[in-house]
Each structure stands twice: as structure tokens, then as C-alpha cells.
Tab-separated table of C-alpha atoms in Angstrom:
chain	number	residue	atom	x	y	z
A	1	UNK	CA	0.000	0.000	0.000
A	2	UNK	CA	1.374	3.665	-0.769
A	3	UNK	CA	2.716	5.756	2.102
A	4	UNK	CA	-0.352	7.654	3.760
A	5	UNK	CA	-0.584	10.847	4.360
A	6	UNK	CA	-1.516	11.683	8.191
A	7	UNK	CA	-3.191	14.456	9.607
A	8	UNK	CA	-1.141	17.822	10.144
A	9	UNK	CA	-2.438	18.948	13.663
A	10	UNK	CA	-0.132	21.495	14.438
A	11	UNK	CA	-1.412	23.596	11.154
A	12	UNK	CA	-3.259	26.882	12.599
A	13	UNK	CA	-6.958	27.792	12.080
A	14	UNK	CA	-8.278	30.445	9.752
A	15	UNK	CA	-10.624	33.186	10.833
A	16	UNK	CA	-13.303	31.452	8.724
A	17	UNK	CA	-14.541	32.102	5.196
A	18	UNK	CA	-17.056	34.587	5.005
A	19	UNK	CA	-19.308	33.132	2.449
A	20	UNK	CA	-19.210	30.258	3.532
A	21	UNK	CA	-20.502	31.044	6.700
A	22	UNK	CA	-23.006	33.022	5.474
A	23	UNK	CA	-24.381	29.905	3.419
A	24	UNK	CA	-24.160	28.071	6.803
A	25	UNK	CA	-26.471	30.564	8.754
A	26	UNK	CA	-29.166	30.651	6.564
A	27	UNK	CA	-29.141	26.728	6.204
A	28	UNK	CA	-29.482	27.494	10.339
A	29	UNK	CA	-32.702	29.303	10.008
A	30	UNK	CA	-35.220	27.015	8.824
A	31	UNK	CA	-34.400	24.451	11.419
A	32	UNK	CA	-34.303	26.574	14.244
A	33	UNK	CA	-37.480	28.085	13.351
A	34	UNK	CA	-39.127	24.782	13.121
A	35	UNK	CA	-38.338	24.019	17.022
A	36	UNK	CA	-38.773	27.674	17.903
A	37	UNK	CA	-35.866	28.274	19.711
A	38	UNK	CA	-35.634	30.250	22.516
A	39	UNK	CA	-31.670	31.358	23.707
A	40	UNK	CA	-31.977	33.114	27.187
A	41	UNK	CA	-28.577	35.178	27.674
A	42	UNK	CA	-27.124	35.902	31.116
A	43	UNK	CA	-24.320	38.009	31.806
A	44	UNK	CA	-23.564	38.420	27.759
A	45	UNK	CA	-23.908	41.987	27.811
A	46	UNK	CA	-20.877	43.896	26.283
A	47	UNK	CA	-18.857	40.298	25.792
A	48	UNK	CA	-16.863	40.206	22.905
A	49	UNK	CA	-14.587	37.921	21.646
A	50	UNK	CA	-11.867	36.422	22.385
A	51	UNK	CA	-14.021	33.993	25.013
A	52	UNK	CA	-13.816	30.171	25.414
A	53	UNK	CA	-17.354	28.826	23.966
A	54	UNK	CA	-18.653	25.543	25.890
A	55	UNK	CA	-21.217	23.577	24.458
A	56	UNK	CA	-22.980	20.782	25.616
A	57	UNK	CA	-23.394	17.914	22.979
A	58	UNK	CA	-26.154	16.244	22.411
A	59	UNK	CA	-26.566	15.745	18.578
A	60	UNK	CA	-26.074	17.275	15.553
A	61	UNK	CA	-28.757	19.923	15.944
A	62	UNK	CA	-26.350	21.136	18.868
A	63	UNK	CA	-24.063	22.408	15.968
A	64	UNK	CA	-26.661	24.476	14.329
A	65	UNK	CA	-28.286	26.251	17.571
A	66	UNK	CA	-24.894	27.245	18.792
A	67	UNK	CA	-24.483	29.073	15.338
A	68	UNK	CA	-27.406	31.075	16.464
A	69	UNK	CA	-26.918	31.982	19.701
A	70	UNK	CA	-23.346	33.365	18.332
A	71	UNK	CA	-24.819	34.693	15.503
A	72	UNK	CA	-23.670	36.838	13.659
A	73	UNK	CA	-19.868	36.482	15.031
A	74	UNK	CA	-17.718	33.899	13.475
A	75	UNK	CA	-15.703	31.265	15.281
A	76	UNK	CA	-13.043	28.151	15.480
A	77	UNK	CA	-14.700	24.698	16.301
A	78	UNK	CA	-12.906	21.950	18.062
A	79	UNK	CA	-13.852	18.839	15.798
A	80	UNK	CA	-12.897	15.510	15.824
A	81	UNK	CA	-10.880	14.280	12.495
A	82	UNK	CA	-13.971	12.388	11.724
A	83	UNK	CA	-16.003	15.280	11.479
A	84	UNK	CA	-13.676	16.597	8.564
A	85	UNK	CA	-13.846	12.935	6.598
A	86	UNK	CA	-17.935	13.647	6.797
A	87	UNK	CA	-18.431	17.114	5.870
A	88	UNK	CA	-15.359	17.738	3.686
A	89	UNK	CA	-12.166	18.474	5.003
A	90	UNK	CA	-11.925	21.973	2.807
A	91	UNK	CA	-15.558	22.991	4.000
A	92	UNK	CA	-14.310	22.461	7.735
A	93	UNK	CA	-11.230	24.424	7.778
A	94	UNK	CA	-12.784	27.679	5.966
A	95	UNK	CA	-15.307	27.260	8.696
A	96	UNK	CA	-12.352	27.542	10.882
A	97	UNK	CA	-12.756	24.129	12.365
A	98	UNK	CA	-9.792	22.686	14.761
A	99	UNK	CA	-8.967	19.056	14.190
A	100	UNK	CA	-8.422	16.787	17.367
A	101	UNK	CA	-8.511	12.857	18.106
A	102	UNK	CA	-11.132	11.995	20.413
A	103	UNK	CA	-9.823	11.451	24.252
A	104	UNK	CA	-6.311	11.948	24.192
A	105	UNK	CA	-5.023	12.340	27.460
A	106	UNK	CA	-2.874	15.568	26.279
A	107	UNK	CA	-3.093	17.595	23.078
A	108	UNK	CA	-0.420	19.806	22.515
A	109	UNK	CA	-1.195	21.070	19.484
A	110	UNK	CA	-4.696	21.780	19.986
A	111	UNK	CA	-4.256	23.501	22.984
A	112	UNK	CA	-1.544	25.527	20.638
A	113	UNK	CA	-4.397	26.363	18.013
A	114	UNK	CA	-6.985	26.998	20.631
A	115	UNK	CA	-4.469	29.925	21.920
A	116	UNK	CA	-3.779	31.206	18.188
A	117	UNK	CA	-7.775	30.941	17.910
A	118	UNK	CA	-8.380	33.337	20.544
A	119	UNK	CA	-4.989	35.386	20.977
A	120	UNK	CA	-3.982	36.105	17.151
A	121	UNK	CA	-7.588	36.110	15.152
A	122	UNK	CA	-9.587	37.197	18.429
A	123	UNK	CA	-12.183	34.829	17.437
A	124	UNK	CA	-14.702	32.806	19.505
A	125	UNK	CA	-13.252	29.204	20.363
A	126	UNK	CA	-15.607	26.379	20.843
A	127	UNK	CA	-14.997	23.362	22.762
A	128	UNK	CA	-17.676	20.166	23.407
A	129	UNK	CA	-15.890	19.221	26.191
A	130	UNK	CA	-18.013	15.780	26.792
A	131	UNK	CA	-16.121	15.050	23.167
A	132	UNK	CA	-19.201	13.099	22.170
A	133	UNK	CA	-23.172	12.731	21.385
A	134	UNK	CA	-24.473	11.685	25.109
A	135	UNK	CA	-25.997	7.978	24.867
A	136	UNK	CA	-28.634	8.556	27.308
A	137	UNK	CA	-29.642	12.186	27.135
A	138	UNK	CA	-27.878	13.096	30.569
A	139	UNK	CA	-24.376	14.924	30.424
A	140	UNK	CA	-21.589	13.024	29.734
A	141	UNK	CA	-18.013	12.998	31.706
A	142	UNK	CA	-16.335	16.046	31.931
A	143	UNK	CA	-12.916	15.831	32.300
A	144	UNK	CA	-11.155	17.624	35.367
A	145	UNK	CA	-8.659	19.247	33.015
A	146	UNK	CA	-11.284	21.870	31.577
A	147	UNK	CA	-10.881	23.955	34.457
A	148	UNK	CA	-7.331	23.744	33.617
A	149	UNK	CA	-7.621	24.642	30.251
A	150	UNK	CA	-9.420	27.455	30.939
A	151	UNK	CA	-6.777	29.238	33.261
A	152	UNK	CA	-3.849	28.548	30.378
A	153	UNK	CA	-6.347	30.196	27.755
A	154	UNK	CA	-7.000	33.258	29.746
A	155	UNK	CA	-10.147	34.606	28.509
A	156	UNK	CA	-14.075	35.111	29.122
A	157	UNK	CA	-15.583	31.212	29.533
A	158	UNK	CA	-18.947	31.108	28.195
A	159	UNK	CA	-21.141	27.833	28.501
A	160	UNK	CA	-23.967	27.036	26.371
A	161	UNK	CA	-26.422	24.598	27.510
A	162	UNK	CA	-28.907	23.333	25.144
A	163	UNK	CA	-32.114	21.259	25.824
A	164	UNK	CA	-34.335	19.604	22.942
A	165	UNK	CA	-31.793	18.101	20.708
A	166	UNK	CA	-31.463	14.919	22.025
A	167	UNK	CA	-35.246	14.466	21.855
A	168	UNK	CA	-34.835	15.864	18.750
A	169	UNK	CA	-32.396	13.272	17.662
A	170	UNK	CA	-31.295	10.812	19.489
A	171	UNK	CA	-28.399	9.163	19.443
A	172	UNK	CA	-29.622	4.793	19.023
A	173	UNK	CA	-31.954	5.735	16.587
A	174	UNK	CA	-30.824	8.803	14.690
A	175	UNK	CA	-34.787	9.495	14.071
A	176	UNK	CA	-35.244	13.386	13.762
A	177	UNK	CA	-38.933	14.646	15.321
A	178	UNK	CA	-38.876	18.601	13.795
A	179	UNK	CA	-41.796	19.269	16.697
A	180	UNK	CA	-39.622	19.530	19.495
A	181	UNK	CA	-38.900	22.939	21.154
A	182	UNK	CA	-35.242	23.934	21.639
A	183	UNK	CA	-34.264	26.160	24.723
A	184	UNK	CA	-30.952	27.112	25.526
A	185	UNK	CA	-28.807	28.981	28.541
A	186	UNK	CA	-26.196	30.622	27.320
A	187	UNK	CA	-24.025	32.300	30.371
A	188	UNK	CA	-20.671	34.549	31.144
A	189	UNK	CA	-19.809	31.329	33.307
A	190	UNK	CA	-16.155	32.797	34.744
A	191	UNK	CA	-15.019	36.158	34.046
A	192	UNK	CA	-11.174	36.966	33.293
A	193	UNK	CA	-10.244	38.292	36.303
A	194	UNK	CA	-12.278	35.300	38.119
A	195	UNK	CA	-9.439	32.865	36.162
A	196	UNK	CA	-6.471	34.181	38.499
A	197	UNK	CA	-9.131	33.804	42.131
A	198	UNK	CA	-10.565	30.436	41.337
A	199	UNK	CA	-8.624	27.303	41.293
A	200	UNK	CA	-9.107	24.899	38.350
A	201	UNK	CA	-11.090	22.897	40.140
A	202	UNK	CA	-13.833	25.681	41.295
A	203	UNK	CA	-13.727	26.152	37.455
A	204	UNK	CA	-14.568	22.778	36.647
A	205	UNK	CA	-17.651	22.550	39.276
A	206	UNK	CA	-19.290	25.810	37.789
A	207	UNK	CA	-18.906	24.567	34.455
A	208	UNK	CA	-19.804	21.257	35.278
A	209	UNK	CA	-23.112	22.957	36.855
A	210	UNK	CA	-24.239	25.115	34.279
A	211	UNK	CA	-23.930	22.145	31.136
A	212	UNK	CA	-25.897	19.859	33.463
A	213	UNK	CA	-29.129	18.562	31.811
A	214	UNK	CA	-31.720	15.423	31.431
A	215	UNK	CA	-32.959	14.960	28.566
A	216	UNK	CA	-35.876	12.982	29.401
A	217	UNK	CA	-37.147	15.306	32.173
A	218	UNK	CA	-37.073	17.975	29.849
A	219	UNK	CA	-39.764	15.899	27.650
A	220	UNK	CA	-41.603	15.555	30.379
A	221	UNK	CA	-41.554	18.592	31.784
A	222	UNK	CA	-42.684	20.390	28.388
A	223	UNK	CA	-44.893	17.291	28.107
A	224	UNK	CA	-43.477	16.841	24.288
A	225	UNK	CA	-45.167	13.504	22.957
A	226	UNK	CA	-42.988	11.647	20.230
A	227	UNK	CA	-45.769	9.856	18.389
A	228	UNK	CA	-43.485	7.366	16.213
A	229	UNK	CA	-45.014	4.272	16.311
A	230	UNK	CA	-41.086	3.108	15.493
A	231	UNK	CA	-39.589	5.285	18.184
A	232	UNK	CA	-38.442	2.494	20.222
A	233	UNK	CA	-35.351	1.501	17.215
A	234	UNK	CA	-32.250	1.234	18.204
A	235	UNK	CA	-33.188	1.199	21.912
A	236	UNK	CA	-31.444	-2.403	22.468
A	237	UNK	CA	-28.582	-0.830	21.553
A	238	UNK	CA	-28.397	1.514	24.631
A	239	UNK	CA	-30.420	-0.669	27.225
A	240	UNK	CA	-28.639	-3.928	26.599
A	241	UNK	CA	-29.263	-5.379	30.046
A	242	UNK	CA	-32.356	-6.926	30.996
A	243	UNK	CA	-33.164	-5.608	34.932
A	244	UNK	CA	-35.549	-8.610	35.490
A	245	UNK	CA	-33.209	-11.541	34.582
A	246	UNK	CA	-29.690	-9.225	34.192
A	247	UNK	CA	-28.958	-11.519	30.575
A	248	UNK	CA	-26.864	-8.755	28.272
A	249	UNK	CA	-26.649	-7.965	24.790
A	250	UNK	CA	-29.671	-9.808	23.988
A	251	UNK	CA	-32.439	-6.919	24.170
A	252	UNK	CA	-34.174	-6.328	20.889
A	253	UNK	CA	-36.751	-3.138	19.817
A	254	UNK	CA	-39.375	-3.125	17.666
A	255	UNK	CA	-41.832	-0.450	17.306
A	256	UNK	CA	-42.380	0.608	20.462
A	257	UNK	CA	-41.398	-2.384	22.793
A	258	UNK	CA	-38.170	-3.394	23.963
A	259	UNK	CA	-37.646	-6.980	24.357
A	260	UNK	CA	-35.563	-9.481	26.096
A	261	UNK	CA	-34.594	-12.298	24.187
A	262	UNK	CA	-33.690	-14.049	26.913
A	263	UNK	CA	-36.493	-14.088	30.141
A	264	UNK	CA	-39.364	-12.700	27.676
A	265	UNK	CA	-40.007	-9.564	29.397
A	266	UNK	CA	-40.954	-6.735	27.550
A	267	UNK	CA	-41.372	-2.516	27.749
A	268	UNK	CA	-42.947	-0.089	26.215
A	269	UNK	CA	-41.422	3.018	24.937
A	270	UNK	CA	-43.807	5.806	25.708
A	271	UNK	CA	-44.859	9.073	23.572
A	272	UNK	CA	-42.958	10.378	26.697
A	273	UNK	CA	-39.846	8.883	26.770
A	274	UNK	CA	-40.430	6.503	29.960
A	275	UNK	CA	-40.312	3.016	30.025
A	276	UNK	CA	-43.287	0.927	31.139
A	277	UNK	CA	-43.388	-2.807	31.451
A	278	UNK	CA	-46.287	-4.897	29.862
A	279	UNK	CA	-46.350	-7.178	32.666
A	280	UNK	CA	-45.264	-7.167	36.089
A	281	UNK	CA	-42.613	-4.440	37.970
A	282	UNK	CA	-41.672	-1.851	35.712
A	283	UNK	CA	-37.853	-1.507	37.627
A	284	UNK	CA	-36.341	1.425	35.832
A	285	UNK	CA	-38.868	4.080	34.418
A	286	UNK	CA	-36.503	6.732	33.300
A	287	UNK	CA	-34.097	5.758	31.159
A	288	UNK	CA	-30.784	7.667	32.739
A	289	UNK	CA	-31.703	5.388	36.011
A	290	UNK	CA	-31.682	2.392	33.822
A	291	UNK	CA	-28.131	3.294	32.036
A	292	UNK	CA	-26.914	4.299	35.117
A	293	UNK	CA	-27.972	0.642	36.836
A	294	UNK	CA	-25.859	-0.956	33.924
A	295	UNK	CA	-23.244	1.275	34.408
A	296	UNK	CA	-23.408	0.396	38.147
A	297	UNK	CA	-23.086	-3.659	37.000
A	298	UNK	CA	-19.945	-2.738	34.848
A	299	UNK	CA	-18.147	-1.148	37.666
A	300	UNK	CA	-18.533	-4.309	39.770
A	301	UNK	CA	-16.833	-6.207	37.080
A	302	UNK	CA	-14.026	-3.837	36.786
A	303	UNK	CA	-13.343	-3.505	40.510
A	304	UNK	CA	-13.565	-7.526	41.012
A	305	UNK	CA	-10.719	-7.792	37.715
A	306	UNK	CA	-13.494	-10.075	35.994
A	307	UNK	CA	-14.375	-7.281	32.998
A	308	UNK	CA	-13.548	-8.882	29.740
A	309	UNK	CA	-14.097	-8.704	26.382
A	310	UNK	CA	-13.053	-10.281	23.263
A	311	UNK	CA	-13.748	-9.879	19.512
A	312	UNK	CA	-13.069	-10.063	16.090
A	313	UNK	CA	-13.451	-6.682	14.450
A	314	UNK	CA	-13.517	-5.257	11.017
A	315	UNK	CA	-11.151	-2.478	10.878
A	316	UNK	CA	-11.001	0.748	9.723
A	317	UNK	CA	-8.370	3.338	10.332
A	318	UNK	CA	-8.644	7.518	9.726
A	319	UNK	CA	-5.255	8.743	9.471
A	320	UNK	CA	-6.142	12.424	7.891
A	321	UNK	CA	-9.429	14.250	7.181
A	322	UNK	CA	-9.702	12.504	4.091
A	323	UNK	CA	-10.704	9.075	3.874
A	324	UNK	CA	-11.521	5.914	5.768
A	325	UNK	CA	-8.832	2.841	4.943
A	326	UNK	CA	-10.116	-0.541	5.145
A	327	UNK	CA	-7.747	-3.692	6.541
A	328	UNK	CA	-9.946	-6.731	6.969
A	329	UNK	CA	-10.168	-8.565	10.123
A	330	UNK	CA	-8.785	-8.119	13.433
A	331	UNK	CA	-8.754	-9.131	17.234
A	332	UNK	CA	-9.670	-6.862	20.326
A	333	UNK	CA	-9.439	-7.559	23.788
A	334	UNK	CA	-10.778	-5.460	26.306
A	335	UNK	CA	-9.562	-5.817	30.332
A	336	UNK	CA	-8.730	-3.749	33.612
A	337	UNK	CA	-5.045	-3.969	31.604
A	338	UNK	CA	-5.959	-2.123	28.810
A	339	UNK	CA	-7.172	-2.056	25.509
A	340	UNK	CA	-5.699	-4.109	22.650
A	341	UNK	CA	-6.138	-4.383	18.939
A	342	UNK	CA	-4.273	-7.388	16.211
A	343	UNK	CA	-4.382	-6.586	12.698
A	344	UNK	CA	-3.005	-6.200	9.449
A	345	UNK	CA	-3.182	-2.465	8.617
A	346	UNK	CA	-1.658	-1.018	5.548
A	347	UNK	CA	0.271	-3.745	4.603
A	348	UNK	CA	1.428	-5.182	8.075
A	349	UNK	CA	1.195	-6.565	11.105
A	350	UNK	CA	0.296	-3.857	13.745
A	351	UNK	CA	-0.873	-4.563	17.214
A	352	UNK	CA	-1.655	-1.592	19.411
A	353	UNK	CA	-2.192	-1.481	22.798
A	354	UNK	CA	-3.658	1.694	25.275
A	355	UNK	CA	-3.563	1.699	28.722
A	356	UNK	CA	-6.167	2.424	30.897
A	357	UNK	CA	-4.377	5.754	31.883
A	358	UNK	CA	-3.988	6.795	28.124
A	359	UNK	CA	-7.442	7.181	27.113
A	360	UNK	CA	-10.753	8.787	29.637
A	361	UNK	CA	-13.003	7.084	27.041
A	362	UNK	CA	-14.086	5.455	23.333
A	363	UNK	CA	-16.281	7.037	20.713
A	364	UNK	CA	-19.141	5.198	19.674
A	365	UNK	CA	-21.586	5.288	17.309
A	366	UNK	CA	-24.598	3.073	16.370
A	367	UNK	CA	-25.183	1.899	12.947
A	368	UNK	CA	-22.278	4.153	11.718
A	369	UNK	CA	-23.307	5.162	8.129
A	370	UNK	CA	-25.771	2.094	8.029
A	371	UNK	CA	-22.794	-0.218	8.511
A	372	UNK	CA	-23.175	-1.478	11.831
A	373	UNK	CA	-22.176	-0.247	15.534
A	374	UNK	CA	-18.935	0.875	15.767
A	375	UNK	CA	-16.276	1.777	18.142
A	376	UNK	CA	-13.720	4.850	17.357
A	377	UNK	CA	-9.893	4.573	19.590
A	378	UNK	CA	-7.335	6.572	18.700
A	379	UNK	CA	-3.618	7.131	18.785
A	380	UNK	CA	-1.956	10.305	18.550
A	381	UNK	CA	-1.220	9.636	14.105
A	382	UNK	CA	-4.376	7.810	14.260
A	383	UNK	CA	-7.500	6.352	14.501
A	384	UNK	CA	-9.306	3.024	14.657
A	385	UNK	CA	-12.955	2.533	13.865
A	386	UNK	CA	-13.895	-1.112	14.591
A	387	UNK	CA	-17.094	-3.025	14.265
A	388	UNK	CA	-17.418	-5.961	16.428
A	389	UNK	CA	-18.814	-9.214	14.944
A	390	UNK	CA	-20.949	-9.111	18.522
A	391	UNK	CA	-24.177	-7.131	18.806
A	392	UNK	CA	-25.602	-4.491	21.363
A	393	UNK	CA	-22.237	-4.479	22.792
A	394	UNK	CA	-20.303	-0.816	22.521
A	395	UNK	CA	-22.535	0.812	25.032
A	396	UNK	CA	-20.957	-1.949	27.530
A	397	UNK	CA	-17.393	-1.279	26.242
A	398	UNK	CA	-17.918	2.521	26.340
A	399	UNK	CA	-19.015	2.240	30.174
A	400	UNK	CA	-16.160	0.036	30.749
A	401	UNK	CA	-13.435	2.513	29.087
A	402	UNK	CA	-14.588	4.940	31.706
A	403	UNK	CA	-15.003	2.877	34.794
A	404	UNK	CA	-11.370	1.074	34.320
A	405	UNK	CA	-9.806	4.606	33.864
A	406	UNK	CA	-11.696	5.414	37.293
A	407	UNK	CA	-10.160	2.919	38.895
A	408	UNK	CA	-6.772	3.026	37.529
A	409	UNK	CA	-6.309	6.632	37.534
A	410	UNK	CA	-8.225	7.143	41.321
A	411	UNK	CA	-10.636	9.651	39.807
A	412	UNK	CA	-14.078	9.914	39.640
A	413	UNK	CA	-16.019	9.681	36.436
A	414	UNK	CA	-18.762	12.313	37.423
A	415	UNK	CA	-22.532	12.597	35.885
């Protein structure tokens, strides 16, 4: 195979091409008038840029109501290499977009262009720090090292907290409902002279507070019915442990009932997002209680050394913004030791290994383009997208990513 051509991450970001943003905002409009959005600003008065822009992340509508509430100011996105292979590498960087690889520990050079962003074009620079989609509409981990980041930067930290999208679009079964309202907070979270009084870690917790959200109490709360009599696709996916006879990765949805292909038992999906058993104890209504039970069953298996997992994988790799290169088959095994991947990529043997310190997490996606569930690991030249052979089984495997790092690293993966 020819030499491949890797990613340059240390090349600065543009200011961002006018026209092209201009195209950009009015492809904004439409949608955002659809679920009537409603931005209320706090302590925005007389900010300009440079500030630090934090977003919460809850699906791909979160891209286009951030571009209104900064409207009409231009800005540099954080966005994972992926991003660039989807949209058009070209497109993203005269948008001004920053290329990273998901949940490196440390990123030198993006904490470079994130100063250049902010200190040399005086732009807006916009960071999801929960680096991915959230699985089950609560926020995602958040790691400590924000609050660090934002004393090196130096500027104005704004936070952006956005409600509706996941209902909107959520993540197992990439349906889009256009009737849902969007709401957002957007607030002057720490001033400039607050970043020399607080520590990094008073940071983090004010940050962490004001990009809090549930999903699913926000349906209820604004009582927004999803009427799909499919809405329940994908759902197996996510809940992939039965709570009545604890069998995994054998939960199946169609329509609106989720099934266990193991004890019987079955739930129903409601227009309001709760889950309701057809017979006997319903044990988790809400769905972040019944992720976070699984979650809870995952961290018993890491702390007792028993958490294992092995697979054969089709593998992809993303060295650039360009393309996806396929290799064939491979092996992954998943412990409290680390993560580990056999193959044959470009040409030759390869076998990569992470430890549990390296990496806070794993990107997932379900039914990536239509070709199956998918896991996304990277190194620092790049990245491997992997589709196990087994099904209903990355939610498990993203759980366990965090969990093992909790263990190994003493921290605390927060909610």
C-alpha cells in the first residue's frame, strides 16, 4: 500500500470564510425556526470575543443552535478528524474548524491552536468538552482538566447549555422529530479576572453545573409527545441489560417495545420517553436510572478484575481528514489492563495497545453510516474505527473505558 498521508495537527486555524458562513447561517434558520428556539442570555452583555465557547453535545442539531446563539460572530470549532472525513475536510477548515482525536489524554497542538484561535484572530473558540453525542440524554463525563484549560487560555468562559436536541435526535436511533422545542442557557460562566481567584477545580464545578441537563425530564416537563409508532429503534442498543433476569446484549426493539430475548419480558417506549413494562414491575422508568444501573453492574466487574471482552473486528483506520482505509479482520481484547487491537493495517502486522491511563473514554456510534455499531480509539497519528462481529455491545465497552480509567487513575467519572 502507498505511504499515507496523516493528519497535520499542528497547522493553525483560519478566521473562517465569510461566504461560507453566510451559506451556513441561513441553512441554520429554517431548522431553528421549526423548534422555535428560545436562547436566554445571562451576563452576555458587552462580551466580545476572544471567550472560550462551551457547548454541551447532544446531537447534531447542537451544531446548528450554537451558530445562532453566536450569531452573527464567526468562530473556530474543536472537531474531531472524523467530522472533517464527513463534511469535507476543505468545507471544515474555511469554517475555521480545529482538528483533534477523540480522548487523548494531552493535546499539545490543539491547545496551541486553541491559543492562536483566541490570541492572534480574536475569534470565539468552541470546545464540546463531553467530546461526544451523550448515549442517554444526561451529560456526559467532563474531564477535570477543563478547568485547567481554561486558566492557560486566559479569557471570558462562556457555557452554552442546550435542551431539545437529544429528543430531537437521538443518538440509538438517529430518528429526527422537527416538533420539538429547543431552549438554551447561554451564560458569562467565569469572568477573566475570576481565572487568576478560582482554582481549576472551582472552574470545573461551575462549568460542570451550568452544562448539566436530562434529557428525558425535559420531555416531560414540556410534556413533548414523540408519536413514532417506530420510536423504540435502536433502543437495544443503549439498554442492553435486561433488569428482570440481568442476561446482556440480547435486548431487541421493535416499534415501540423493547424486548428481552432471553427471560421474555418486555417494555414499552412511551410518547414520553419513559419506560413501562407490559407485565409485572416496571424496575427502571426513566431511562438515565436504567443506564446508570448498567453502568453500576460494569463497575462491579471492573473492581472484582473479571471485565472482559473479546472480539473479532472489522477495521477501519482515519489517518487524515480525508478518507476511511479498510484492513480486513482483526482481534480486540478489552480488560482492567488495557485495551488491545491485532491486525493487518496497511500492509502489516500492527498490534496496538492503550492503557487504561492513556485514554478517559471510546467514541461510539450506532449503525455508523448504516454499517453497523462501531467503536472509534485513537492514537496520537491515528484512529481506529472497529465493528465488532458481537451485537448491542459498545454501550458496555464505552461504560467500561470509563469505569477502568476510574479505577486506575483514582478519579471519579462524574454525571
Amino acid at each position: 500500500m502507498a505511504k499515507v498521508k496523516h493528519h497535520d495537527f499542528t497547522k493553525p486555524p483560519i478566521k473562517g470564510d465569510v461566504i461560507l458562513y453566510s451559506i451556513v447561517w441561513m441553512l441554520t434558520l429554517p431548522s431553528m425556526k421549526w423548534h422555535k428556539l428560545k436562547i436566554n442570555k445571562e451576563g452576555m452583555e458587552g462580551l466580545k470575543p476572544p471567550y472560550l465557547l462551551l457547548c454541551n453535545h447532544q446531537s447534531f442539531y447542537d451544531l446548528r443552535l450554537m451558530q445562532r446563539a453566536i450569531f452573527p460572530r464567526r468562530a473556530n470549532y474543536v472537531a474531531a478528524i472524523d467530522a472533517f472525513a464527513l463534511h469535507n475536510q476543505y468545507i471544515m477548515r474555511g469554517l475555521g474548524c480545529i482538528a483533534k482525536r477523540k480522548f487523548l489524554a494531552m493535546d499539545l497542538s490543539l491547545i496551541r491552536n486553541m491559543k492562536y484561535s483566541l490570541n492572534k484572530l480574536k475569534n470565539i473558540c468552541v470546545l464540546y468538552p463531553e467530546a461526544r453525542f451523550t448515549l442517554d440524554g444526561k451529560r456526559s463525563y467532563i474531564p477535570q482538566s477543563v478547568g485547567k484549560l481554561c486558566k492557560t487560555l486566559g479569557v471570558p468562559v462562556v457555557t452554552l447549555n442546550m435542551h431539545g436536541c437529544f429528543v430531537a435526535n437521538p443518538q440509538f436511533s438517529q430518528k429526527k422529530y422537527k416538533h420539538v422545542p429547543f431552549r438554551a442557557e447561554m451564560k458569562h460562566a467565569v469572568t477573566k479576572e475570576e481565572l487568576s481567584t478560582l482554582s481549576a477545580e472551582q472552574i470545573n464545578e461551575r462549568l460542570i453545573a451550568n452544562l448539566t441537563y436530562d434529557e428525558y425530564d425535559y420531555q416531560k416537563e414540556n410534556n413533548i409527545r414523540i408519536k413514532d409508532k417506530n420510536r423504540a429503534r435502536g433502543l437495544g442498543s443503549l439498554l442492553y441489560q435486561c433488569p428482570a433476569c440481568k442476561a446482556e446484549h440480547v435486548m431487541t426493539a421493535s416499534g415501540t417495545i423493547l424486548r428481552c430475548g432471553s427471560c421474555g419480558k418486555a417494555y414499552e417506549y412511551t410518547e414520553l420517553g419513559e419506560m413501562r413494562a407490559l407485565a409485572g414491575e416496571t424496575e427502571f422508568s426513566h431511562i438515565p436510572d436504567w443506564f446508570d444501573w448498567q453502568r453500576e453492574n460494569v463497575r462491579r466487574e471492573v473492581e472484582a478484575g473479571t471485565y472482559r471482552f473479546e472480539d473479532e473486528v472489522d477495521v477501519h483506520t482515519l489517518p487524515n481528514g480525508k478518507r476511511y482505509y479498510k484492513h480486513g479482520k482483526g482481534k480486540v481484547v478489552h480488560t482492567v489492563d488495557g485495551f488491545t487491537l491485532s491486525c493487518n493495517a496497511y500492509g502489516k502486522e500492527t498490534k496496538e495497545h492503550w492503557r487504561p491511563e492513556e485514554t478517559y473514554g471510546c467514541h461510539i456510534e450506532y449503525n455508523f453510516r448504516k454499517k453497523g455499531d462501531v467503536l472509534d480509539i485513537s492514537k496520537v497519528d491515528e484512529s481506529y474505527w472497529l465493528y465488532p462481529t458481537k451485537k448491542n455491545v459498545i454501550t458496555k465497552i464505552s461504560i467500561a473505558f470509563e469505569e477502568i480509567y476510574k479505577l486506575k487513575t483514582k478519579g471519579e467519572i462524574l454525571r
